[in-house]
mmCIF file of C-alpha atoms in Angstrom:
data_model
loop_
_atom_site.group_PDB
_atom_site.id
_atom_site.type_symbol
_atom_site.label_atom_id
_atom_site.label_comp_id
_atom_site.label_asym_id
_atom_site.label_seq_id
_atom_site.Cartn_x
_atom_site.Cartn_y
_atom_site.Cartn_z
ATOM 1 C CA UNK A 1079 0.000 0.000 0.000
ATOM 2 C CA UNK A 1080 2.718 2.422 0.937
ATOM 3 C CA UNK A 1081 4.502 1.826 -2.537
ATOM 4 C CA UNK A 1082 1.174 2.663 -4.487
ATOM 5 C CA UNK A 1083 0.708 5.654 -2.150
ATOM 6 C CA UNK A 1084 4.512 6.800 -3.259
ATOM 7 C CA UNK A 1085 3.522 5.807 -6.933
ATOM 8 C CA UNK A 1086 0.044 7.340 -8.120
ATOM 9 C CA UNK A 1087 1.034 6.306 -11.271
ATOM 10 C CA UNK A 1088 0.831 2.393 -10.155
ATOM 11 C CA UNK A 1089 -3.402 3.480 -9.070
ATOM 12 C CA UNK A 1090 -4.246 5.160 -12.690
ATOM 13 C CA UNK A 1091 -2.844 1.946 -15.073
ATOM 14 C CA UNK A 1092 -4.544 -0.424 -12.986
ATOM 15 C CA UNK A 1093 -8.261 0.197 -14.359
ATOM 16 C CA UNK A 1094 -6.955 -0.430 -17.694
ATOM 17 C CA UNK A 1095 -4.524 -3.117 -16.732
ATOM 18 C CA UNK A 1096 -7.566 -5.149 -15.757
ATOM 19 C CA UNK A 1097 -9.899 -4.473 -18.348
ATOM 20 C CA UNK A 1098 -7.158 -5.676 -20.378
ATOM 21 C CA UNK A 1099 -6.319 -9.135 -18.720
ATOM 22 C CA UNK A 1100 -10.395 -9.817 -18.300
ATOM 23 C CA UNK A 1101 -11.496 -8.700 -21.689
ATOM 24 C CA UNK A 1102 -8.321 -9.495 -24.012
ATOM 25 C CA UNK A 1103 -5.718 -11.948 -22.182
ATOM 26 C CA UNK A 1104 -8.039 -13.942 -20.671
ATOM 27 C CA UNK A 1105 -10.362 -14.836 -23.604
ATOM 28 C CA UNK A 1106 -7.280 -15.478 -25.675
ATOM 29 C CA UNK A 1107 -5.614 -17.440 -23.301
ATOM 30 C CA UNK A 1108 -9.190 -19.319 -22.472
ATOM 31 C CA UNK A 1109 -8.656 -20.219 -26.523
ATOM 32 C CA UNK A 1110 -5.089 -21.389 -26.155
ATOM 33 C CA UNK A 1111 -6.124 -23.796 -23.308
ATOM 34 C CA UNK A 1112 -9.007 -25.376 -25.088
ATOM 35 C CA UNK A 1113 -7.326 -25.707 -28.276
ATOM 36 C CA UNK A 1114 -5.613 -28.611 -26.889
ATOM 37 C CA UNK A 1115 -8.564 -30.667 -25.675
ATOM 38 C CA UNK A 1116 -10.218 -33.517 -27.111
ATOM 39 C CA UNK A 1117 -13.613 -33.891 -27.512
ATOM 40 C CA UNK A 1118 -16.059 -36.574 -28.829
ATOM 41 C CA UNK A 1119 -19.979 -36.102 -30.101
ATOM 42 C CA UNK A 1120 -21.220 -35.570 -25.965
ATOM 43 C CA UNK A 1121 -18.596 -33.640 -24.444
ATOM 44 C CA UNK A 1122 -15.277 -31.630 -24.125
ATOM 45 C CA UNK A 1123 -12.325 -33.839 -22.449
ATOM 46 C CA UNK A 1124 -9.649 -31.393 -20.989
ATOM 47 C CA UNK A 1125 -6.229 -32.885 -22.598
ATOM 48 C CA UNK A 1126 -3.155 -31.438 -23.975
ATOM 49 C CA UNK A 1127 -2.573 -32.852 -27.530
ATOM 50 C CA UNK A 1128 -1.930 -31.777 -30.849
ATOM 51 C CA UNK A 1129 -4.981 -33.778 -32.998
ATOM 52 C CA UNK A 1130 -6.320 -29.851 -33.471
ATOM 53 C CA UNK A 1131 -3.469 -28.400 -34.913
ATOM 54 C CA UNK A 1132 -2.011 -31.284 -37.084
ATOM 55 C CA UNK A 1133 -5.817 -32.277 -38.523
ATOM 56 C CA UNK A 1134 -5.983 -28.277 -38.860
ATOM 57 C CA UNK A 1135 -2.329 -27.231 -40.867
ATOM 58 C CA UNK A 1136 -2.248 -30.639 -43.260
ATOM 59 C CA UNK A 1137 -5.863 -30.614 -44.356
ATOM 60 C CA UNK A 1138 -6.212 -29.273 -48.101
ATOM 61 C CA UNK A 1139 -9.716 -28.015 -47.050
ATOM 62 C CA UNK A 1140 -8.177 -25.425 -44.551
ATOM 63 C CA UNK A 1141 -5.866 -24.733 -47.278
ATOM 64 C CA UNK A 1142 -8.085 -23.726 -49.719
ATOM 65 C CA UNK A 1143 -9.963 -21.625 -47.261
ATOM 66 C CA UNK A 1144 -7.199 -19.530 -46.427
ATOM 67 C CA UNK A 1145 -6.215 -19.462 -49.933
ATOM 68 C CA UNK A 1146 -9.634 -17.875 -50.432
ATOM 69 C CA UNK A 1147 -9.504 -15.824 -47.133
ATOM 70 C CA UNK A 1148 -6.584 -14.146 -48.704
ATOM 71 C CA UNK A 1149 -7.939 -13.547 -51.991
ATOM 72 C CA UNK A 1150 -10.756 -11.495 -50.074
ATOM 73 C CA UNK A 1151 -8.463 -9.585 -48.198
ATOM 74 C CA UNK A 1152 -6.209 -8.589 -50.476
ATOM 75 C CA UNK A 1153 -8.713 -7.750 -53.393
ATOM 76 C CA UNK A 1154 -11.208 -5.622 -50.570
ATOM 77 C CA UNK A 1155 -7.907 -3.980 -49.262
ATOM 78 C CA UNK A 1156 -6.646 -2.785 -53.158
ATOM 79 C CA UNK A 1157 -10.217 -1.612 -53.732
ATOM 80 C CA UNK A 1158 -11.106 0.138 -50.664
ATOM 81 C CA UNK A 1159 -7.085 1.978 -50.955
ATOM 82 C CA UNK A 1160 -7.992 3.010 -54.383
ATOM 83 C CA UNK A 1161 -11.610 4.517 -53.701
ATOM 84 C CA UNK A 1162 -10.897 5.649 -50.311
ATOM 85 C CA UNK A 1163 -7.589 7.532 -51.507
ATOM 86 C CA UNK A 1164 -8.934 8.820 -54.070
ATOM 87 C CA UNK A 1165 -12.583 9.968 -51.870
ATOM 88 C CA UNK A 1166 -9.691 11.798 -49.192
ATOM 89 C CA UNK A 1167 -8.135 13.206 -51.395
ATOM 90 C CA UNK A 1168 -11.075 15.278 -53.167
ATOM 91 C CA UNK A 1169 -12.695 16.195 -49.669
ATOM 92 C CA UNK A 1170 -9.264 17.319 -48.315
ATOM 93 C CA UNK A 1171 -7.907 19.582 -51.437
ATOM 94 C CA UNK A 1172 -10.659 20.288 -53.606
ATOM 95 C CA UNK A 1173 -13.226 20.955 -51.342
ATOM 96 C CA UNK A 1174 -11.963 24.555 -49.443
ATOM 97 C CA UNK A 1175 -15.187 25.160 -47.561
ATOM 98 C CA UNK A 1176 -15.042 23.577 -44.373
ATOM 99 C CA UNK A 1177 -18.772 23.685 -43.823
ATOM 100 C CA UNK A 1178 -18.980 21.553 -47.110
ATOM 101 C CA UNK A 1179 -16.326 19.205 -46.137
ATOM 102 C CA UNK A 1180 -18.571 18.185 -42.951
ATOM 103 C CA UNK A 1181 -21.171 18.122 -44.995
ATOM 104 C CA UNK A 1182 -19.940 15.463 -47.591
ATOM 105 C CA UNK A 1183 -18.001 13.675 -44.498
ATOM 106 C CA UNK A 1184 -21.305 13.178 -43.079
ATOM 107 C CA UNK A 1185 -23.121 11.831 -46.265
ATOM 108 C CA UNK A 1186 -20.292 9.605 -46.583
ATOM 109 C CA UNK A 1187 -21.224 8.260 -43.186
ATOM 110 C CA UNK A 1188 -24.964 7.803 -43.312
ATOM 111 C CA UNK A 1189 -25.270 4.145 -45.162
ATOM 112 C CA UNK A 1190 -22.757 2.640 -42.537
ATOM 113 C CA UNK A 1191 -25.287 3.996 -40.064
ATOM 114 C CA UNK A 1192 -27.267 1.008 -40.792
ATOM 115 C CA UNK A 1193 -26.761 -2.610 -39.924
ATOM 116 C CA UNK A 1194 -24.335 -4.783 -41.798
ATOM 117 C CA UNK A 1195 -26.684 -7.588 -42.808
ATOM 118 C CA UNK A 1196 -29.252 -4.896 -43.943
ATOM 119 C CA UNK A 1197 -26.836 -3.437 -46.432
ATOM 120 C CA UNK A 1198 -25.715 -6.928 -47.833
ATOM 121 C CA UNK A 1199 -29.139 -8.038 -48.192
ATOM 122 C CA UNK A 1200 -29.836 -4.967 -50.090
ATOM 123 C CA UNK A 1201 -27.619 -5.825 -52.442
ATOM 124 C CA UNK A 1202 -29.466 -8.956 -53.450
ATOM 125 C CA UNK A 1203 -32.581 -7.547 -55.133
ATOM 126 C CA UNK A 1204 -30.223 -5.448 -57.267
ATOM 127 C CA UNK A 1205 -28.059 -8.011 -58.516
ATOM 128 C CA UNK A 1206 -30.176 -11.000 -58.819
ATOM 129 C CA UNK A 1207 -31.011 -13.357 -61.611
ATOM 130 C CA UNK A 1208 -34.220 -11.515 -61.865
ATOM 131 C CA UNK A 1209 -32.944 -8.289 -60.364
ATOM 132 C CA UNK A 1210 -32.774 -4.434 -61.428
ATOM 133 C CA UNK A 1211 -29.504 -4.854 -63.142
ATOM 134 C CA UNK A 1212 -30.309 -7.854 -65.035
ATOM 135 C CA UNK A 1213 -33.857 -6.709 -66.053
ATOM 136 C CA UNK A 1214 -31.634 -3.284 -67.398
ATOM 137 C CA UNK A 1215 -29.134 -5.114 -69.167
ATOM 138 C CA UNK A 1216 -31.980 -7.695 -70.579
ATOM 139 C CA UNK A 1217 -34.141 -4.433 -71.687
ATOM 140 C CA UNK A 1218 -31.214 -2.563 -73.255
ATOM 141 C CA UNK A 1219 -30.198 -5.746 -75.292
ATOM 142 C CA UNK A 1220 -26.941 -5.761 -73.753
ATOM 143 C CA UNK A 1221 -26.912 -9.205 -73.138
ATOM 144 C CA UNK A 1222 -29.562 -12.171 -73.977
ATOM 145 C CA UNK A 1223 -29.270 -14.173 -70.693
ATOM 146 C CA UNK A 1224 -29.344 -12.981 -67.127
ATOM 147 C CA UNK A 1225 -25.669 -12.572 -66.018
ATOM 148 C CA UNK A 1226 -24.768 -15.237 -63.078
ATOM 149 C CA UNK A 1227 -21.823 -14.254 -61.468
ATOM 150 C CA UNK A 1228 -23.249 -10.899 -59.897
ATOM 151 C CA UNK A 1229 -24.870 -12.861 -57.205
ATOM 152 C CA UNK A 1230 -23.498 -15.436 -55.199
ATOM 153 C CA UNK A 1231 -19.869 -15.437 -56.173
ATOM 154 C CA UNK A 1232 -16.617 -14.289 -55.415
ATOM 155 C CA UNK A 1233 -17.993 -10.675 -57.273
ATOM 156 C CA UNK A 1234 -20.612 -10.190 -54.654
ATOM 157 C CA UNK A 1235 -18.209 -10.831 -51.579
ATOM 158 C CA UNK A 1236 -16.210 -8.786 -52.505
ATOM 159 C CA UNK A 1237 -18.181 -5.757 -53.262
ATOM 160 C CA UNK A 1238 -20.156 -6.383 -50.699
ATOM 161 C CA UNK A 1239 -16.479 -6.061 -48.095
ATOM 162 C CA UNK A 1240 -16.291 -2.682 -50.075
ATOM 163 C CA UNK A 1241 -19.109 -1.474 -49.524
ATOM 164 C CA UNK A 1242 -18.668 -2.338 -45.624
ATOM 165 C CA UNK A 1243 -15.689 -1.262 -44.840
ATOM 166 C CA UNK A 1244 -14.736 1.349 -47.524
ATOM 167 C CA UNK A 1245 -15.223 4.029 -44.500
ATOM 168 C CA UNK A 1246 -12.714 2.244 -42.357
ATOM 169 C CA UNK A 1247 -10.118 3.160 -45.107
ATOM 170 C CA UNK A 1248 -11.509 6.443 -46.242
ATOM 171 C CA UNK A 1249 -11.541 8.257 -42.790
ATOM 172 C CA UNK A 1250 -7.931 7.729 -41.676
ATOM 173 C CA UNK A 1251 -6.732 8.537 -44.911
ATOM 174 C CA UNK A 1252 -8.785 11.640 -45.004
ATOM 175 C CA UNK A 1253 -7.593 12.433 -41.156
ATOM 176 C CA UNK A 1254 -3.776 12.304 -42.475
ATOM 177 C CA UNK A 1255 -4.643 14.682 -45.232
ATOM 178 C CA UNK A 1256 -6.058 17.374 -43.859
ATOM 179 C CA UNK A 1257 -2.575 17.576 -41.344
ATOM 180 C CA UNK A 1258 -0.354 18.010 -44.628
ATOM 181 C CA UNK A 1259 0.412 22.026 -44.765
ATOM 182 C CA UNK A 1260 -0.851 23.210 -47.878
ATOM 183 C CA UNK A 1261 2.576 25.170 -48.561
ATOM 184 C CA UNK A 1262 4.210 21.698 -49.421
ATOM 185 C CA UNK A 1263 1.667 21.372 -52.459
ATOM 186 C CA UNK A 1264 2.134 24.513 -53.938
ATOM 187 C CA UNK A 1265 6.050 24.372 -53.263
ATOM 188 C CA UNK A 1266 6.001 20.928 -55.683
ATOM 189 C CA UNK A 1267 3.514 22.590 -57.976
ATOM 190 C CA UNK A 1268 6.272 25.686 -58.247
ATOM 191 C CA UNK A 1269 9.090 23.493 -58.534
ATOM 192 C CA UNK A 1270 8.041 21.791 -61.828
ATOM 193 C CA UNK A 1271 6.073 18.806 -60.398
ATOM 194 C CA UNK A 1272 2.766 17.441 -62.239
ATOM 195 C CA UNK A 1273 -0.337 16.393 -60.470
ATOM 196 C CA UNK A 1274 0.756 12.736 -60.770
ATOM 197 C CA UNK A 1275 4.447 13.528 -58.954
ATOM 198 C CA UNK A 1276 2.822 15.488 -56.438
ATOM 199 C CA UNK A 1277 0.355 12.471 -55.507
ATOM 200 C CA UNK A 1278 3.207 10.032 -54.886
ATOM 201 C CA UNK A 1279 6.030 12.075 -53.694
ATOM 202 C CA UNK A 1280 4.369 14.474 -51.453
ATOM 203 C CA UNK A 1281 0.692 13.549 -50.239
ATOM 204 C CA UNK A 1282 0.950 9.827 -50.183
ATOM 205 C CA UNK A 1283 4.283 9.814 -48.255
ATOM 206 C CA UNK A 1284 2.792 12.151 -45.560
ATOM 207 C CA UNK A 1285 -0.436 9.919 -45.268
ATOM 208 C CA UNK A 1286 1.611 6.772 -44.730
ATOM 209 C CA UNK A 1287 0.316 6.374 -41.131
ATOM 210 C CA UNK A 1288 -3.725 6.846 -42.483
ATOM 211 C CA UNK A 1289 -2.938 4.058 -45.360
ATOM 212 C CA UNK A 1290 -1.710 1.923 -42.367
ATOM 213 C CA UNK A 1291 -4.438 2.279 -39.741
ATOM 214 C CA UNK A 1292 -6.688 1.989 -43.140
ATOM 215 C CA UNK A 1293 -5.299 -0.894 -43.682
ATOM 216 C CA UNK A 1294 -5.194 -2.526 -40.502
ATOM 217 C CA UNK A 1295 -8.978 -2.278 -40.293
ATOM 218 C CA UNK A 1296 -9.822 -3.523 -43.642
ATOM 219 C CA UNK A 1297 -7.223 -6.311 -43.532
ATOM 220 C CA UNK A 1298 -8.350 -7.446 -39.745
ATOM 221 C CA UNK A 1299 -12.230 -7.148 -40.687
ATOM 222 C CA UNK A 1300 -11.983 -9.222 -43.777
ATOM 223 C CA UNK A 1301 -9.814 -11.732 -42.064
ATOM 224 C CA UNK A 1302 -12.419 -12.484 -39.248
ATOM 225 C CA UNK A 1303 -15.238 -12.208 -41.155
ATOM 226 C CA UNK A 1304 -18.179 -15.038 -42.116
ATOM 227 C CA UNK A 1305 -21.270 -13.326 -41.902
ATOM 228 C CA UNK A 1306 -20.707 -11.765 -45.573
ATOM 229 C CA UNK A 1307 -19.272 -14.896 -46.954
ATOM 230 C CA UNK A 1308 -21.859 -17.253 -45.982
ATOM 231 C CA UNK A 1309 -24.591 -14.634 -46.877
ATOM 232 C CA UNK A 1310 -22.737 -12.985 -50.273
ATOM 233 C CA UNK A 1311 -21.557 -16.874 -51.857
ATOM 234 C CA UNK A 1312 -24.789 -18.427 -51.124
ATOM 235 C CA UNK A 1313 -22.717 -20.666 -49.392
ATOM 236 C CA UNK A 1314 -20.795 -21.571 -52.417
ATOM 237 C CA UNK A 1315 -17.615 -20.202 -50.818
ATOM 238 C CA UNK A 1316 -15.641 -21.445 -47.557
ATOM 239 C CA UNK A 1317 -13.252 -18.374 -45.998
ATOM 240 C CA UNK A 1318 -11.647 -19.154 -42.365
ATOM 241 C CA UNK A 1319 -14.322 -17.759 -40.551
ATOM 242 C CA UNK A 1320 -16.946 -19.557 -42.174
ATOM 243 C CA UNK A 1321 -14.680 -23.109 -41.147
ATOM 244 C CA UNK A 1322 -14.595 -21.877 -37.373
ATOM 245 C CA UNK A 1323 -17.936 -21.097 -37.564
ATOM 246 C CA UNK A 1324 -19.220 -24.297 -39.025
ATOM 247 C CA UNK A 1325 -17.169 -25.956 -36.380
ATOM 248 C CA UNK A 1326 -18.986 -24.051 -33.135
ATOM 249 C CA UNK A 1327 -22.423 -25.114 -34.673
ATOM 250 C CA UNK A 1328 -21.201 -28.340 -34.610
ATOM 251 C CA UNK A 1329 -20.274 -27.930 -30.999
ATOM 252 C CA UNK A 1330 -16.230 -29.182 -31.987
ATOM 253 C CA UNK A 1331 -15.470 -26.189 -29.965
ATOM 254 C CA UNK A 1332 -11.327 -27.263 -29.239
ATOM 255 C CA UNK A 1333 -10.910 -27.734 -33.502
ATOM 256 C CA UNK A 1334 -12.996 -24.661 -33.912
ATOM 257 C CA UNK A 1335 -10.290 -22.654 -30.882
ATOM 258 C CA UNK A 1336 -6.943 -24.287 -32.976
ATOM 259 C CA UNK A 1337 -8.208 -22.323 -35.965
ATOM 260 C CA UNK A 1338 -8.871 -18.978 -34.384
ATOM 261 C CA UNK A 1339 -5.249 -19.521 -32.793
ATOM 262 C CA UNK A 1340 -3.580 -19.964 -36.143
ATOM 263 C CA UNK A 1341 -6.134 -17.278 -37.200
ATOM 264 C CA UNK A 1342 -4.748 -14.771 -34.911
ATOM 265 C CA UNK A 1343 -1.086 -15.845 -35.568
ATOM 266 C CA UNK A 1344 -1.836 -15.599 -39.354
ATOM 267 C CA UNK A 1345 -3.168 -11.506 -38.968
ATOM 268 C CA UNK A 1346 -0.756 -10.810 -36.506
ATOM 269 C CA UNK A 1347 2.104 -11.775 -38.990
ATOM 270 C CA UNK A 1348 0.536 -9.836 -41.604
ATOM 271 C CA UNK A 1349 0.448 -6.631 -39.566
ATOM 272 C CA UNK A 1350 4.026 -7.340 -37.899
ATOM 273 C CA UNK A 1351 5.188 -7.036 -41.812
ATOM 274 C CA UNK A 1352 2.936 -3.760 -42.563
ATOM 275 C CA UNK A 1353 4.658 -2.579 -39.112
ATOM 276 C CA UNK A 1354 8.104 -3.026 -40.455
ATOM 277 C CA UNK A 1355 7.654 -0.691 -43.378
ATOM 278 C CA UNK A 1356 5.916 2.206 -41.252
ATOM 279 C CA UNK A 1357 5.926 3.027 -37.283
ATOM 280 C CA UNK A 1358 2.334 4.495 -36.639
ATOM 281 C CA UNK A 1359 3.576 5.748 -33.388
ATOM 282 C CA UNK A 1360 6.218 7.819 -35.103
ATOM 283 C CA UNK A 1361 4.151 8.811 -37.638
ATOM 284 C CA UNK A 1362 0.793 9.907 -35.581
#
């Protein structure tokens, strides 16, 4: 008692310190434990083997998942960069009025105001075998049979991880933008620089750390994510999330832990490289 009396600073960490260990360490360590159990069709048997993990990293099914999984990510992160850059970039230097900038930040905003599943089933009425853009496309004799592939495919994921998480890519980019001084534009503009050179060597070095946290997001939510998959494929298409969640309805709870382990380990890498080519605490 006397040494947290001497040391306040001991009294203000500790809230946090425990929030942390309840909410974070000990779920994730709770994981860990029962990803080494056995289990049978009745019950989990506490144990401490590796059947999870071995069944887990040599089957081709898990493979293929994270195969997939990775074409998600990777396709939803280029997309979201591109439109969210390029979104940031006209609110933060072509739009002077603040007032108007708010304005169109806000608008941006309202669909995500809305939940997730309601915006992906929106999407199927529109892009159905008998929906609006097939019936245009029939009418305008653009093509003679119903298109396919916009529903329940790989297409519809992954416009439908755009259209969830462009925001989580637009507004850090947009937050890094509007803290580059103006002066450095016009200086490349008066040194000879076109609007191309400017892009690359002046604003997107400057909004490195707003591409990262961008990043993060989108990378992390299209990682963990089933919900879309299972919805957006029609079931068609398996991503890691969709495996661990098949795996909890089917109450194989210590298989279905050994996957969100290697889960974690597998986005954890990914963001231990992105860290290596930018420190966000240097850069924030």
């Amino acid at each position: 008692m006397r040494s947290l009396a001497r040391n306040p600073s001991y009294l203000q960490v500790t809230p946090l310190a425990l929030v942390i260990l309840l909410f974070l360490l000990f779920p994730v360590i709770t994981i860990l434990v029962v990803s080494f159990w056995d289990f049978n069709a009745y019950q989990l048997i506490p144990d401490f083997i590796f059947d999870n993990y071995s069944f887990l990293l040599t089957s081709e099914v898990t493979l293929k998942a994270y195969l997939k999984t990775f074409f998600y990510a990777f396709t939803t992160w280029a997309i979201t960069l591109s439109l969210g850059f390029t979104l940031a970039y006209y609110l933060a230097f072509y739009i002077r009025s603040p007032l108007l900038q708010g304005v169109l930040f806000v608008l941006c905003t309202v669909p995500f105001l809305t939940s997730n599943i309601i915006r992906m089933i929106s999407w199927i009425p529109l892009l159905g075998r008998n929906g609006m853009v097939n019936s245009t496309l029939l009418e305008t004799g653009l093509i003679d049979a119903p298109l396919e592939w916009l529903l329940y495919s790989d297409f519809a994921v992954v416009l439908a991880f755009v259209h969830l998480y462009a925001l989580f890519m637009v507004v850090p980019i947009f937050n890094s933008m509007m803290r580059i001084d103006r002066n450095l534009i016009e200086a490349s503009i008066d040194a000879g620089a076109s609007a191309l050179q400017t892009v690359f060597q002046v604003v997107v070095p400057l909004c490195k750390s707003g591409i990262a946290i961008g990043s993060i997001f989108v990378v992390t939510l299209v990682m963990g994510d089933f919900i879309t998959v299972r919805l957006m494929s029609g079931g068609l298409s398996a991503s890691v999330g969709v495996l661990i969640h098949n795996e909890i309805s089917l109450l194989q709870y210590p298989a279905a832990a050994a996957g969100a382990v290697v889960l974690l380990l597998t986005v954890m890498l990914m963001l231990s490289v992105l860290f290596r080519f930018i420190n966000i605490k240097k850069e924030l």
